[in-house]
Tab-separated table of C-alpha atoms in Angstrom:
chain	number	residue	atom	x	y	z
V	1	UNK	CA	1.983	11.105	10.845
V	2	UNK	CA	2.474	7.629	12.292
V	3	UNK	CA	5.743	5.758	12.166
V	4	UNK	CA	7.227	2.694	13.783
V	5	UNK	CA	9.937	3.187	16.384
V	6	UNK	CA	12.172	0.668	18.155
V	7	UNK	CA	13.544	1.998	21.428
V	8	UNK	CA	16.416	-0.094	22.766
V	9	UNK	CA	16.411	-1.396	26.315
V	10	UNK	CA	19.586	-1.528	28.393
V	11	UNK	CA	19.637	-5.295	27.964
V	12	UNK	CA	19.620	-4.790	24.183
V	13	UNK	CA	16.055	-5.835	23.307
V	14	UNK	CA	14.325	-3.617	20.738
V	15	UNK	CA	10.708	-2.807	21.592
V	16	UNK	CA	8.100	-1.989	18.953
V	17	UNK	CA	6.207	1.270	19.341
V	18	UNK	CA	4.386	3.783	17.173
V	19	UNK	CA	5.010	7.523	17.198
V	20	UNK	CA	2.156	9.879	16.277
V	21	UNK	CA	3.843	13.200	15.541
V	22	UNK	CA	3.330	15.989	12.994
V	23	UNK	CA	6.680	17.547	13.860
V	24	UNK	CA	7.739	20.382	16.125
V	25	UNK	CA	5.892	19.230	19.243
V	26	UNK	CA	7.475	19.758	22.652
V	27	UNK	CA	5.029	17.604	24.644
V	28	UNK	CA	4.698	13.846	24.288
V	29	UNK	CA	2.366	11.357	25.948
V	30	UNK	CA	3.824	7.846	26.262
V	31	UNK	CA	1.152	5.162	26.727
V	32	UNK	CA	2.313	1.861	28.228
V	33	UNK	CA	0.081	-1.000	27.100
V	34	UNK	CA	-1.312	-3.729	29.309
V	35	UNK	CA	-1.083	-7.483	28.817
V	36	UNK	CA	-2.147	-8.201	25.210
V	37	UNK	CA	-3.097	-4.504	25.021
V	38	UNK	CA	-2.151	-3.963	21.391
V	39	UNK	CA	-3.682	-2.070	18.468
V	40	UNK	CA	-5.597	-5.181	17.417
V	41	UNK	CA	-7.208	-5.885	20.777
V	42	UNK	CA	-7.826	-2.269	21.755
V	43	UNK	CA	-8.274	0.361	19.017
V	44	UNK	CA	-8.537	3.185	21.556
V	45	UNK	CA	-4.834	3.882	20.986
V	46	UNK	CA	-5.595	5.113	17.454
V	47	UNK	CA	-8.172	7.547	18.821
V	48	UNK	CA	-5.770	8.904	21.408
V	49	UNK	CA	-2.824	9.177	19.034
V	50	UNK	CA	-4.765	10.823	16.212
V	51	UNK	CA	-6.545	13.240	18.568
V	52	UNK	CA	-3.390	14.358	20.350
V	53	UNK	CA	-1.253	14.709	17.231
V	54	UNK	CA	-3.984	16.728	15.497
V	55	UNK	CA	-3.737	19.166	18.401
V	56	UNK	CA	0.038	19.576	18.483
V	57	UNK	CA	0.847	16.883	21.057
V	58	UNK	CA	2.998	13.877	20.188
V	59	UNK	CA	1.913	10.403	21.268
V	60	UNK	CA	3.860	7.160	21.634
V	61	UNK	CA	2.018	3.853	21.677
V	62	UNK	CA	4.493	1.905	23.793
V	63	UNK	CA	4.458	-1.884	23.668
V	64	UNK	CA	6.397	-3.604	26.407
V	65	UNK	CA	7.120	-7.329	26.660
V	66	UNK	CA	3.529	-8.421	27.171
V	67	UNK	CA	1.646	-6.582	24.398
V	68	UNK	CA	1.232	-9.949	22.626
V	69	UNK	CA	1.486	-13.560	23.733
V	70	UNK	CA	4.597	-13.956	21.551
V	71	UNK	CA	6.440	-11.616	19.206
V	72	UNK	CA	9.835	-11.731	17.527
V	73	UNK	CA	12.335	-8.955	18.153
V	74	UNK	CA	16.060	-8.310	17.853
V	75	UNK	CA	18.610	-7.934	20.608
V	76	UNK	CA	20.918	-5.157	19.419
V	77	UNK	CA	23.688	-6.241	21.785
V	78	UNK	CA	23.816	-9.890	20.762
V	79	UNK	CA	22.636	-9.413	17.176
V	80	UNK	CA	20.272	-12.348	17.640
V	81	UNK	CA	16.508	-12.591	17.291
V	82	UNK	CA	14.515	-13.177	20.467
V	83	UNK	CA	10.972	-14.225	21.274
V	84	UNK	CA	9.332	-12.024	23.879
V	85	UNK	CA	5.762	-11.761	25.101
V	86	UNK	CA	3.451	-12.382	27.995
V	87	UNK	CA	4.534	-16.030	27.868
V	88	UNK	CA	8.078	-15.298	29.147
V	89	UNK	CA	8.032	-11.760	30.547
V	90	UNK	CA	10.422	-11.090	33.409
V	91	UNK	CA	9.078	-8.495	35.826
V	92	UNK	CA	12.644	-7.407	36.567
V	93	UNK	CA	12.619	-5.790	33.083
V	94	UNK	CA	9.588	-3.540	33.619
V	95	UNK	CA	11.538	-0.402	34.477
V	96	UNK	CA	14.035	-1.114	31.694
V	97	UNK	CA	11.201	-1.297	29.147
V	98	UNK	CA	9.581	1.963	30.238
V	99	UNK	CA	12.914	3.732	30.552
V	100	UNK	CA	13.648	2.812	26.921
V	101	UNK	CA	10.635	4.858	25.799
V	102	UNK	CA	11.340	7.740	28.182
V	103	UNK	CA	14.969	7.876	27.002
V	104	UNK	CA	13.806	7.776	23.384
V	105	UNK	CA	11.501	10.755	24.016
V	106	UNK	CA	14.362	12.668	25.647
V	107	UNK	CA	16.660	11.895	22.719
V	108	UNK	CA	14.096	13.328	20.303
V	109	UNK	CA	13.966	16.610	22.187
V	110	UNK	CA	10.570	16.408	23.875
V	111	UNK	CA	10.812	18.720	26.865
V	112	UNK	CA	7.527	17.713	28.511
V	113	UNK	CA	7.079	13.942	28.956
V	114	UNK	CA	3.751	12.623	30.293
V	115	UNK	CA	3.586	8.922	31.147
V	116	UNK	CA	0.291	7.061	30.785
V	117	UNK	CA	-0.658	3.439	31.178
V	118	UNK	CA	-3.788	1.362	30.655
V	119	UNK	CA	-4.750	-1.690	32.700
V	120	UNK	CA	-1.578	-3.591	33.670
V	121	UNK	CA	0.301	-0.791	31.912
V	122	UNK	CA	-0.971	1.580	34.616
V	123	UNK	CA	0.469	-0.714	37.287
V	124	UNK	CA	3.762	-0.663	35.361
V	125	UNK	CA	3.724	3.140	35.321
V	126	UNK	CA	3.234	3.149	39.104
V	127	UNK	CA	6.111	0.687	39.532
V	128	UNK	CA	8.423	2.692	37.280
V	129	UNK	CA	7.679	6.097	38.816
V	130	UNK	CA	8.007	4.721	42.357
V	131	UNK	CA	11.470	3.406	41.525
V	132	UNK	CA	12.722	6.202	39.255
V	133	UNK	CA	12.643	9.358	41.406
V	134	UNK	CA	14.937	11.198	38.957
V	135	UNK	CA	12.767	10.444	35.928
V	136	UNK	CA	12.048	13.426	33.635
V	137	UNK	CA	8.342	12.491	33.539
V	138	UNK	CA	6.246	15.531	34.523
V	139	UNK	CA	2.772	13.988	34.989
V	140	UNK	CA	1.076	10.580	34.994
V	141	UNK	CA	-2.214	9.264	33.632
V	142	UNK	CA	-3.457	5.976	35.117
V	143	UNK	CA	-6.249	4.475	33.017
V	144	UNK	CA	-8.078	1.579	34.696
V	145	UNK	CA	-5.281	0.065	36.806
V	146	UNK	CA	-5.474	-3.720	37.121
V	147	UNK	CA	-6.529	-5.275	40.415
V	148	UNK	CA	-4.161	-8.227	40.722
V	149	UNK	CA	-6.425	-10.095	43.129
V	150	UNK	CA	-9.176	-10.010	40.507
V	151	UNK	CA	-6.838	-11.171	37.738
V	152	UNK	CA	-5.445	-14.111	39.711
V	153	UNK	CA	-8.552	-15.402	41.440
V	154	UNK	CA	-9.185	-18.053	38.755
V	155	UNK	CA	-5.780	-19.694	39.211
V	156	UNK	CA	-6.660	-22.921	41.015
V	157	UNK	CA	-4.791	-24.535	43.899
V	158	UNK	CA	-3.906	-27.450	41.605
V	159	UNK	CA	-2.400	-25.070	39.048
V	160	UNK	CA	-0.398	-23.319	41.759
V	161	UNK	CA	0.992	-26.674	42.864
V	162	UNK	CA	2.011	-27.509	39.280
V	163	UNK	CA	3.826	-24.168	38.967
V	164	UNK	CA	5.711	-24.813	42.210
V	165	UNK	CA	6.594	-28.312	40.999
V	166	UNK	CA	8.058	-26.910	37.777
V	167	UNK	CA	10.110	-24.325	39.694
V	168	UNK	CA	11.345	-26.808	42.303
V	169	UNK	CA	12.445	-29.264	39.621
V	170	UNK	CA	14.448	-26.938	37.386
V	171	UNK	CA	11.761	-26.464	34.731
V	172	UNK	CA	11.471	-22.682	35.011
V	173	UNK	CA	11.603	-22.144	31.234
V	174	UNK	CA	9.091	-24.881	30.368
V	175	UNK	CA	5.608	-24.002	29.149
V	176	UNK	CA	2.858	-24.854	31.603
V	177	UNK	CA	0.371	-27.557	30.545
V	178	UNK	CA	-2.502	-25.080	30.964
V	179	UNK	CA	-3.118	-21.415	30.070
V	180	UNK	CA	-2.327	-19.232	33.057
V	181	UNK	CA	-5.389	-17.341	34.382
V	182	UNK	CA	-7.374	-19.438	31.901
V	183	UNK	CA	-6.194	-17.583	28.791
V	184	UNK	CA	-2.456	-16.770	28.797
V	185	UNK	CA	0.029	-19.527	27.784
V	186	UNK	CA	3.072	-19.019	29.979
V	187	UNK	CA	6.337	-20.536	31.138
V	188	UNK	CA	6.629	-21.551	34.775
V	189	UNK	CA	9.058	-18.755	35.753
V	190	UNK	CA	6.738	-16.002	34.567
V	191	UNK	CA	3.675	-17.573	36.207
V	192	UNK	CA	5.636	-17.910	39.439
V	193	UNK	CA	6.422	-14.191	39.345
V	194	UNK	CA	2.771	-13.362	38.778
V	195	UNK	CA	1.807	-15.342	41.876
V	196	UNK	CA	4.654	-14.919	44.340
V	197	UNK	CA	7.015	-12.096	43.304
V	198	UNK	CA	4.767	-9.593	41.634
V	199	UNK	CA	5.759	-5.888	41.810
V	200	UNK	CA	2.590	-4.998	39.908
V	201	UNK	CA	0.379	-5.969	42.837
V	202	UNK	CA	0.448	-2.292	43.834
V	203	UNK	CA	-3.236	-1.238	43.756
V	204	UNK	CA	-6.078	-2.798	45.687
V	205	UNK	CA	-9.761	-2.717	46.551
V	206	UNK	CA	-8.825	-3.493	50.155
V	207	UNK	CA	-7.972	-0.355	52.163
V	208	UNK	CA	-5.392	-2.439	54.038
V	209	UNK	CA	-3.533	-3.380	50.863
V	210	UNK	CA	0.053	-2.381	50.138
V	211	UNK	CA	0.054	1.039	48.419
V	212	UNK	CA	3.702	1.804	49.139
V	213	UNK	CA	4.611	2.272	45.465
V	214	UNK	CA	1.701	4.633	44.867
V	215	UNK	CA	2.843	6.614	47.899
V	216	UNK	CA	6.305	7.188	46.407
V	217	UNK	CA	5.161	8.918	43.208
V	218	UNK	CA	6.049	12.620	43.367
V	219	UNK	CA	4.378	13.672	40.087
V	220	UNK	CA	0.814	14.967	39.851
V	221	UNK	CA	-1.574	13.435	37.381
V	222	UNK	CA	-4.955	11.881	36.678
V	223	UNK	CA	-6.697	8.586	37.409
V	224	UNK	CA	-9.408	7.442	34.975
V	225	UNK	CA	-11.843	4.536	35.124
V	226	UNK	CA	-15.030	3.393	33.389
V	227	UNK	CA	-18.106	3.114	35.565
V	228	UNK	CA	-18.628	-0.501	34.420
V	229	UNK	CA	-15.051	-1.643	35.109
V	230	UNK	CA	-15.219	-5.231	36.418
V	231	UNK	CA	-11.675	-5.278	37.806
V	232	UNK	CA	-12.942	-3.290	40.778
V	233	UNK	CA	-15.456	-5.909	41.954
V	234	UNK	CA	-18.321	-3.596	40.987
V	235	UNK	CA	-16.955	-0.545	42.833
V	236	UNK	CA	-14.881	1.382	40.273
V	237	UNK	CA	-15.332	4.758	41.951
V	238	UNK	CA	-14.283	3.474	45.362
V	239	UNK	CA	-11.366	1.578	43.782
V	240	UNK	CA	-9.863	4.545	41.938
V	241	UNK	CA	-10.516	6.995	44.792
V	242	UNK	CA	-8.751	4.641	47.213
V	243	UNK	CA	-5.700	4.584	44.949
V	244	UNK	CA	-5.668	8.369	44.694
V	245	UNK	CA	-6.021	8.741	48.461
V	246	UNK	CA	-2.549	7.182	48.787
V	247	UNK	CA	-0.843	9.575	46.364
V	248	UNK	CA	1.279	12.457	47.582
V	249	UNK	CA	-0.778	15.025	45.669
V	250	UNK	CA	-4.257	13.547	46.121
V	251	UNK	CA	-5.900	16.967	46.234
V	252	UNK	CA	-4.201	18.117	43.027
V	253	UNK	CA	-4.793	14.986	40.960
V	254	UNK	CA	-7.913	14.596	38.827
V	255	UNK	CA	-10.092	11.517	39.322
V	256	UNK	CA	-12.282	10.981	36.268
V	257	UNK	CA	-15.163	8.566	35.697
V	258	UNK	CA	-16.171	7.644	32.150
V	259	UNK	CA	-19.846	6.757	32.183
V	260	UNK	CA	-21.257	3.724	30.433
V	261	UNK	CA	-18.095	1.796	29.642
V	262	UNK	CA	-15.839	-0.846	31.107
V	263	UNK	CA	-12.183	-1.760	31.243
V	264	UNK	CA	-11.347	-1.286	27.547
V	265	UNK	CA	-13.571	1.795	26.895
V	266	UNK	CA	-15.737	0.203	24.230
V	267	UNK	CA	-17.796	2.905	22.458
V	268	UNK	CA	-16.059	5.548	24.573
V	269	UNK	CA	-12.654	5.506	22.844
V	270	UNK	CA	-12.988	9.042	21.491
V	271	UNK	CA	-14.341	10.332	24.783
V	272	UNK	CA	-11.234	8.961	26.502
V	273	UNK	CA	-9.013	10.585	23.883
V	274	UNK	CA	-10.664	13.953	24.450
V	275	UNK	CA	-10.293	13.621	28.219
V	276	UNK	CA	-6.567	13.009	27.794
V	277	UNK	CA	-6.305	15.958	25.394
V	278	UNK	CA	-7.943	18.242	27.964
V	279	UNK	CA	-5.617	17.049	30.710
V	280	UNK	CA	-2.469	17.575	28.649
V	281	UNK	CA	-3.559	21.026	27.496
V	282	UNK	CA	-4.196	21.978	31.111
V	283	UNK	CA	-0.770	20.760	32.200
V	284	UNK	CA	0.902	22.501	29.266
V	285	UNK	CA	-0.730	25.788	30.290
C-alpha cells in the first residue's frame, strides 16, 4: 500500500513523502532524494518501494526541499503556504528535513530505521549522520554520492561574480539572471551556499579532499554505484572505494558496483531494488 505522508520539520514546514507499507513491519528504509530526484525524474523509487514492501519491509520515499525546482507546501507553525524547492533551499535545513522523516518513522513504531540516499541525497545522509551521533538510524545506504566538483565545474567565473554582486548588494533573495549549473533556476543566497558554504561537499575523487564528515559516521552500511557513473570522472570504482576507505567500519561495509548503468540506474532499477532488499534482509538477520 502506498500513501502520502507529510512529516513536519522543526521550523514547521511540511515535507511530502510516500510510505510503502503493508502493515506490521518493524524495519523501514528511508530514501532521501537528490536535487530534482522525484518520482517523475527517477522511477527507481517505485521499484525499491514495491520490492521492499512486498517482502515485509516498509519504505519511505523522502522528498526534501530540493526534490523539485519549486513546490508549494504549508508551514504548520505559521499556518501559511510556502514555496520551497531547489531554487531557495537553505543548507542549514538539511538535518531538520532528514530528522523529520526519522522522527516520523520513530513515531510510527519502526524499531529498525535504515537511512538511504541517492545522488545529492547520499551527501545529505552523510551530513546528517555526521552531525547526529544520537540518531536511531542503524545502517546507511549511499547510492551514487554526488561529486560537488563535478556538479559545479560549469559555473563560470562571470556567473560567480554576478552571485557575489547580488550578495554584496542585499539581493540575496533575488532570482539569478541565469540557471545555476546551467539548468537550475536559483536565488542568489542558495547559489552562494552551493559555491562557498556547502556542507554537502563531503565526498571527493581527490584523495586529499575533506572526508571529515564521512569519518564521523558510526553506523555500518553499503555504498553503491553504477559502473558508468559520470560524476566520478570515469572512475566510479575508485571514487566509491575512496569514500569507503574513510569510514570507521570500512571492512564491514559493502561496496557494490552495478554493471552497465550510470547515475540514475536506467534499465537497472529492479536490480538496484533487489540489491537493497538483500542488504536489509542481511542486516535484519
